[in-house]
Amino acid sequence: MAEEVKKRAFSGVQPTGKVTLGNYLGAIRNWTPLQEQYDCLFCVVDLHSLTVAQVPAELRKNTLELVALYIACGIDPEKSALFIQSHVHEHTELAWILDTIAYVGELNRMTQFKDKSRKHADNINMGLMNYPVLMASDILLYQAQYVPVGKDQVQHVELTRDLAERFNARYSDTFVVPECLLSKSGSSIKSLQEPTAKMSKSDPNENGYISLSDDIDTIRRKLRRAVTDSDTDAHCVRHSADKPGVSNLLNIYSLCSGTSIAEAERLFEGKGYGVFKDAVADAVISVLQPIQAEQKRLLGDKAYLEAVLKRGADKASCIAQKTLAKVYRKVGLIPQIR
Ligand code: ATP
Ligand code: LTN
């Protein structure tokens, strides 16, 4: 009997700074269940990180820590390909071809490019502008149908779709046109200090985010300090648009404890923000503690991590080579005789 061909899913996180609870609840956590259904590739996108200035030794450390974190969060290297983007050179090669069909105007309009240009006004480099094209290359190289990401990446996936369709129209059907997979409540976790902005690992205010490596005391302190809303019913734990701070905490509580928002509202009725924030901290700690312990254990076993990365890159390369060869042929490049 012919083996059923599984659809593919691809995603990645940059090894910059500290991975946040937003990255976990919005992206990484949602990857694990996909492994049962799809042929998954999960990548540490180190080349993307270079678009903002990095300290080389820190980048190396962050990259390995992120690999260990993926596994600690439930990515199973037996089921999914786990690899580092720079280990598969086809990513940058395909990005060049896609560059030739991407318009400066559309890249200029990308929200993340505009945000990062504002934040790093002294370093608005070509890589920063090209970032979404490299991301499109990551996805299209593997003919991935699904891309599980947080809300802030939807625009980039839409550009990826546009590039795939443009290439297919110009050179005949080549790429699978991918779709975003968004989790319902985790797709946009907000800053603890500014609950209308997303929780971001590059936030200069460390109290705005919970890092996956924060210890118990830090997690409690940050959640106690979280901005709640100053309204008349100041102690009413309720999810609503006029209470962005409390709603964000309720979201986090619900995702970490498995309790529905409505149930949580009932649970904390009349209890006040202090009790509620402590309960959110307990829920977050119960999720993060086992992940931290497992990540630490894995980082002590470099040989295992290296073997995982080698296997992951070998599997990814096999697929990437096929797609790139097809693309080179379609655009009219002559294959090298070997
Ligand atoms: P930076 O702050 O440097 O822009 P980041 O925190 O956005 O980084 P990325 O590596 O760019 O982190 O994102 C990794 C994944 O995490 C993406 O899928 C992104 O959509 C998701 N993500 C990031 N922040 C959040 C958030 N606050 N809520 C939900 N998902 C998020
Ligand atoms: N831009 C993404 C990271 C990223 C990515 C990808 C996500 C790079 N390449 C491919 C999904 C698929 C971000 O989260 N900032």
Coordinates of C-alpha atoms and ligand atoms in Angstrom, one line a residue:
M1 CA 0.0 0.0 0.0
A2 CA 1.3 3.5 -0.9
E3 CA 2.5 5.3 2.2
E4 CA 0.4 8.4 3.0
V5 CA 2.5 11.6 2.4
K6 CA 2.2 13.8 5.5
K7 CA 1.9 17.5 5.1
R8 CA 4.8 19.6 6.4
A9 CA 5.0 22.2 9.1
F10 CA 7.9 24.5 9.6
S11 CA 8.8 27.1 12.2
G12 CA 11.7 28.9 13.9
V13 CA 12.7 31.2 16.7
Q14 CA 15.7 33.6 16.7
P15 CA 18.4 32.8 19.2
T16 CA 18.5 36.4 20.4
G17 CA 18.2 37.4 24.0
K18 CA 16.0 35.5 26.3
V19 CA 13.1 33.4 25.1
T20 CA 10.0 34.7 26.7
L21 CA 6.7 33.3 28.0
G22 CA 5.2 35.0 24.9
N23 CA 7.4 32.9 22.6
Y24 CA 6.6 29.8 24.5
L25 CA 2.8 30.2 24.7
G26 CA 2.5 31.9 21.3
A27 CA 4.8 29.6 19.3
I28 CA 6.9 26.8 20.7
R29 CA 4.2 25.2 22.9
N30 CA 1.9 24.8 19.9
W31 CA 4.5 23.0 17.9
T32 CA 4.5 19.8 20.0
P33 CA 1.1 18.5 19.1
L34 CA 1.8 19.0 15.4
Q35 CA 4.5 16.4 15.5
E36 CA 1.8 13.6 15.6
Q37 CA 0.1 14.8 12.4
Y38 CA 2.7 16.5 10.2
D39 CA 6.2 16.1 9.0
C40 CA 7.7 18.8 11.1
L41 CA 10.9 20.9 10.8
F42 CA 11.9 23.2 13.7
C43 CA 14.8 25.5 13.1
V44 CA 16.9 27.9 15.2
V45 CA 17.1 30.8 12.8
D46 CA 20.6 32.1 13.7
L47 CA 21.1 34.0 10.4
H48 CA 18.0 36.1 11.1
S49 CA 19.5 37.2 14.5
L50 CA 22.4 38.8 12.7
T51 CA 20.1 41.5 11.4
V52 CA 20.6 43.2 14.8
A53 CA 24.0 43.5 16.4
Q54 CA 25.0 40.4 18.3
V55 CA 27.9 39.5 20.6
P56 CA 29.4 36.4 18.8
A57 CA 30.0 34.4 22.0
E58 CA 26.5 35.1 23.3
L59 CA 25.0 34.2 20.0
R60 CA 26.7 30.8 20.1
K61 CA 25.5 30.3 23.7
N62 CA 21.9 31.4 22.9
T63 CA 21.8 29.1 19.9
L64 CA 22.6 26.0 21.9
E65 CA 20.4 27.0 24.7
L66 CA 17.5 27.4 22.3
V67 CA 18.2 23.9 20.8
A68 CA 18.0 22.5 24.3
L69 CA 14.9 24.5 25.1
Y70 CA 13.1 23.2 22.0
I71 CA 13.7 19.6 23.2
A72 CA 12.8 20.5 26.8
C73 CA 9.5 22.0 25.6
G74 CA 8.6 18.8 23.9
I75 CA 10.1 18.8 20.4
D76 CA 11.0 15.2 19.9
P77 CA 14.1 14.8 17.6
E78 CA 13.0 11.3 16.7
K79 CA 9.8 12.7 15.2
S80 CA 10.9 16.2 13.9
A81 CA 14.0 17.6 12.2
L82 CA 15.6 20.0 14.7
F83 CA 18.4 22.0 13.1
I84 CA 20.3 25.3 12.9
Q85 CA 19.5 27.5 9.9
S86 CA 23.1 28.3 9.0
H87 CA 23.8 24.5 8.8
V88 CA 21.7 24.3 5.6
H89 CA 23.2 26.7 3.1
E90 CA 20.2 26.4 0.7
H91 CA 18.3 28.9 2.9
T92 CA 20.5 31.9 1.8
E93 CA 20.8 30.6 -1.8
L94 CA 17.0 30.4 -2.2
A95 CA 16.7 33.8 -0.5
W96 CA 18.8 35.3 -3.3
I97 CA 16.4 34.0 -6.0
L98 CA 13.4 35.2 -4.0
D99 CA 15.1 38.6 -3.6
T100 CA 14.9 38.9 -7.4
I101 CA 11.1 38.7 -7.3
A102 CA 10.5 40.6 -4.1
Y103 CA 9.7 44.3 -4.4
V104 CA 11.5 47.0 -2.4
G105 CA 8.1 48.6 -1.8
E106 CA 6.5 45.6 -0.2
L107 CA 9.5 45.0 2.1
N108 CA 9.5 48.6 3.1
R109 CA 5.9 48.2 4.3
M110 CA 6.6 45.4 6.7
T111 CA 5.6 46.4 10.2
Q112 CA 8.5 44.5 11.9
F113 CA 11.0 46.3 9.5
K114 CA 9.5 49.6 10.5
D115 CA 9.5 48.8 14.2
K116 CA 13.1 47.5 14.2
S117 CA 14.3 50.4 12.1
R118 CA 12.9 52.7 14.8
K119 CA 14.5 50.6 17.6
H120 CA 17.9 50.3 15.8
A121 CA 18.1 53.6 14.0
D122 CA 21.9 53.4 13.9
N123 CA 21.8 50.0 12.1
I124 CA 19.1 49.9 9.5
N125 CA 21.0 47.3 7.4
M126 CA 20.0 45.5 4.2
G127 CA 19.6 42.3 6.2
L128 CA 16.9 43.9 8.3
M129 CA 14.9 44.8 5.2
N130 CA 15.6 41.4 3.6
Y131 CA 14.6 39.5 6.8
P132 CA 11.1 38.5 5.5
V133 CA 12.6 37.1 2.2
L134 CA 15.0 34.9 4.2
M135 CA 12.0 33.8 6.3
A136 CA 10.0 33.0 3.1
S137 CA 13.0 31.0 1.9
D138 CA 13.0 29.0 5.2
I139 CA 9.4 28.0 4.6
L140 CA 9.3 27.5 0.8
L141 CA 12.5 25.5 0.8
Y142 CA 10.6 22.7 2.6
Q143 CA 7.3 23.0 0.8
A144 CA 5.7 23.5 4.2
Q145 CA 2.0 23.7 4.2
Y146 CA 1.7 25.1 7.8
V147 CA 3.6 27.7 9.7
P148 CA 2.8 27.8 13.4
V149 CA 3.7 31.3 14.7
G150 CA 2.4 34.2 16.8
K151 CA 0.2 37.0 15.5
D152 CA 3.1 39.3 14.8
Q153 CA 4.4 37.0 12.1
V154 CA 1.2 36.8 10.1
Q155 CA 2.3 39.6 7.8
H156 CA 5.6 37.8 7.0
V157 CA 3.7 34.6 6.2
E158 CA 1.4 36.5 3.9
L159 CA 4.4 37.9 2.1
T160 CA 5.7 34.3 1.8
R161 CA 2.4 33.3 0.2
D162 CA 2.7 36.3 -2.3
L163 CA 6.2 35.3 -3.2
A164 CA 5.3 31.7 -3.7
E165 CA 2.3 32.6 -5.9
R166 CA 4.4 35.1 -7.9
F167 CA 7.1 32.5 -8.5
N168 CA 4.6 29.8 -9.4
A169 CA 2.8 32.2 -11.9
R170 CA 6.1 33.3 -13.5
Y171 CA 7.9 29.9 -13.7
S172 CA 5.1 27.3 -13.3
D173 CA 4.0 25.5 -10.2
T174 CA 7.0 25.0 -7.9
F175 CA 6.1 26.0 -4.3
V176 CA 3.4 24.9 -1.9
V177 CA 1.6 28.1 -0.8
P178 CA 1.8 28.0 3.1
E179 CA -0.7 28.9 5.7
C180 CA -0.3 30.3 9.2
L181 CA -1.4 28.2 12.2
L182 CA -2.3 30.6 15.0
S183 CA -3.2 29.4 18.5
K184 CA -6.4 31.0 19.8
S185 CA -5.5 32.7 23.0
G186 CA -1.7 32.4 23.0
S187 CA -1.1 34.2 19.7
S188 CA -0.4 37.5 21.4
I189 CA 0.8 37.6 24.9
K190 CA 1.2 41.2 26.1
S191 CA 3.9 43.0 28.0
L192 CA 3.4 42.9 31.8
Q193 CA 4.3 46.6 32.0
E194 CA 2.5 47.9 28.9
P195 CA -0.4 45.5 28.2
T196 CA -1.3 46.9 24.9
A197 CA 2.1 46.0 23.4
K198 CA 3.3 42.5 22.8
M199 CA 5.6 40.8 25.3
S200 CA 9.0 41.0 23.6
K201 CA 12.4 39.6 24.4
S202 CA 14.1 42.8 23.2
D203 CA 12.1 44.9 25.6
P204 CA 14.7 47.1 27.5
N205 CA 12.4 46.9 30.6
E206 CA 13.0 43.4 32.0
N207 CA 9.8 43.7 34.1
G208 CA 7.8 43.6 30.8
Y209 CA 8.5 40.0 30.1
I210 CA 9.0 36.7 31.8
S211 CA 12.0 34.9 30.5
L212 CA 11.9 31.1 30.4
S213 CA 15.1 31.2 32.4
D214 CA 13.7 33.4 35.2
D215 CA 13.9 31.9 38.7
I216 CA 10.9 31.5 40.9
D217 CA 11.4 34.7 42.9
T218 CA 11.9 36.7 39.7
I219 CA 8.7 35.3 38.2
R220 CA 6.7 36.1 41.4
R221 CA 8.2 39.6 41.6
K222 CA 7.5 40.4 37.9
L223 CA 3.9 39.2 38.1
R224 CA 3.3 41.1 41.4
R225 CA 4.5 44.3 39.6
A226 CA 2.4 43.6 36.5
V227 CA 0.3 46.6 35.5
T228 CA -3.3 46.0 36.3
D229 CA -6.0 48.4 35.3
S230 CA -7.1 51.3 37.3
D231 CA -10.8 51.4 37.0
T232 CA -13.7 51.7 39.4
D233 CA -14.0 48.0 40.0
A234 CA -10.3 47.7 40.6
H235 CA -10.4 44.3 42.2
C236 CA -12.6 42.7 39.7
V237 CA -10.8 39.9 37.8
R238 CA -12.6 40.1 34.5
H239 CA -11.5 39.5 30.9
S240 CA -12.6 42.5 28.9
A241 CA -11.3 45.0 26.3
D242 CA -11.2 47.9 28.9
K243 CA -9.0 45.8 31.2
P244 CA -6.0 44.8 29.0
G245 CA -3.6 44.1 31.9
V246 CA -6.0 41.8 33.8
S247 CA -7.1 40.2 30.6
N248 CA -3.5 39.4 29.7
L249 CA -2.9 37.8 33.1
L250 CA -6.1 35.8 32.8
N251 CA -4.9 34.6 29.4
I252 CA -1.6 33.6 30.9
Y253 CA -3.3 31.9 33.9
S254 CA -5.7 30.0 31.6
L255 CA -2.9 28.8 29.3
C256 CA -0.6 27.7 32.1
S257 CA -3.2 26.1 34.4
G258 CA -5.6 24.6 31.8
T259 CA -8.5 26.4 33.4
S260 CA -10.9 28.3 31.1
I261 CA -11.1 32.1 31.3
A262 CA -14.7 31.9 32.5
E263 CA -13.8 29.4 35.2
A264 CA -10.8 31.6 36.3
E265 CA -13.1 34.6 36.5
R266 CA -15.4 32.7 38.9
L267 CA -12.5 31.4 40.9
F268 CA -11.0 34.8 41.7
E269 CA -14.3 36.7 42.1
G270 CA -14.0 39.1 45.0
K271 CA -10.4 37.8 45.8
G272 CA -8.5 40.9 44.7
Y273 CA -5.5 41.4 42.4
G274 CA -2.9 40.2 45.0
V275 CA -4.3 36.7 45.4
F276 CA -4.9 36.5 41.6
K277 CA -1.3 37.6 40.7
D278 CA 0.1 35.0 43.1
A279 CA -2.0 32.3 41.5
V280 CA -0.8 33.4 38.0
A281 CA 2.8 33.1 39.3
D282 CA 2.1 29.6 40.7
A283 CA 0.7 28.5 37.4
V284 CA 3.6 29.9 35.4
I285 CA 6.2 28.4 37.7
S286 CA 4.5 25.0 37.5
V287 CA 4.9 25.1 33.7
L288 CA 8.4 26.6 33.6
Q289 CA 10.2 24.6 36.3
P290 CA 10.2 21.2 34.6
I291 CA 11.3 22.8 31.3
Q292 CA 14.2 24.6 33.0
A293 CA 15.3 21.4 34.7
E294 CA 15.2 19.5 31.5
Q295 CA 17.0 22.2 29.5
K296 CA 19.8 22.3 32.1
R297 CA 20.2 18.5 31.9
L298 CA 20.4 18.6 28.1
L299 CA 23.0 21.4 28.1
G300 CA 25.2 19.1 30.1
D301 CA 25.1 16.5 27.2
K302 CA 26.7 18.4 24.3
A303 CA 27.4 15.2 22.4
Y304 CA 23.6 14.4 22.3
L305 CA 22.7 17.9 21.2
E306 CA 25.4 17.7 18.4
A307 CA 24.0 14.4 17.2
V308 CA 20.5 15.7 17.1
L309 CA 21.6 18.8 15.1
K310 CA 23.6 16.7 12.7
R311 CA 20.6 14.4 12.0
G312 CA 18.3 17.4 11.7
A313 CA 20.5 19.2 9.3
D314 CA 21.0 16.0 7.2
K315 CA 17.2 15.5 6.9
A316 CA 16.6 19.2 6.2
S317 CA 19.4 19.3 3.6
C318 CA 17.9 16.4 1.7
I319 CA 14.6 18.3 1.1
A320 CA 16.3 21.7 0.7
Q321 CA 18.6 20.4 -2.1
K322 CA 15.7 19.1 -4.1
T323 CA 13.7 22.3 -3.9
L324 CA 16.7 24.5 -4.8
A325 CA 17.7 22.3 -7.7
K326 CA 14.2 22.6 -9.1
V327 CA 14.2 26.4 -8.6
Y328 CA 17.6 26.9 -10.2
R329 CA 16.4 24.8 -13.2
K330 CA 13.1 26.8 -13.5
V331 CA 14.8 30.2 -13.5
G332 CA 17.3 29.0 -16.2
L333 CA 20.5 28.3 -14.4
I334 CA 22.6 25.5 -15.8
P335 CA 23.2 22.6 -13.4
Q336 CA 26.8 22.0 -12.5
I337 CA 28.3 18.7 -13.9
R338 CA 29.7 16.6 -11.1
Ligands
ATP1 P1 12.0 40.3 19.3 O1 11.5 40.9 20.6 O2 13.5 40.3 19.2 O3 11.4 40.9 18.1 P2 10.4 38.1 19.6 O4 10.1 38.0 21.1 O5 9.3 38.6 18.8 O6 11.7 38.8 19.3 P3 10.9 36.0 17.8 O7 12.1 35.1 17.7 O8 10.9 37.1 16.8 O9 10.8 36.6 19.2 O10 9.6 35.1 17.7 C1 9.5 33.7 17.8 C2 8.1 33.3 17.8 O11 7.4 33.7 19.0 C3 7.2 33.8 16.6 O12 6.4 32.7 16.2 C4 6.4 34.9 17.2 O13 5.2 35.1 16.5 C5 6.2 34.4 18.6 N1 5.9 35.5 19.6 C6 6.8 36.4 19.9 N2 6.3 37.2 20.8 C7 5.1 36.8 21.1 C8 4.0 37.2 22.0 N3 4.2 38.2 22.8 N4 2.9 36.5 22.0 C9 2.7 35.4 21.3 N5 3.7 34.9 20.4 C10 4.8 35.6 20.3
LTN2 N1 10.6 35.8 11.9 C1 10.2 34.8 12.8 C2 11.3 33.8 13.0 C3 11.4 33.0 11.7 C4 10.4 32.0 11.3 C5 10.9 31.5 10.1 C6 9.1 31.6 11.8 C7 12.3 33.0 10.8 N2 12.1 32.1 9.8 C8 10.1 30.6 9.3 C9 8.4 30.7 11.1 C10 8.9 30.2 9.8 C11 10.0 35.5 14.1 O1 9.4 34.9 14.9 N3 10.4 36.6 14.4

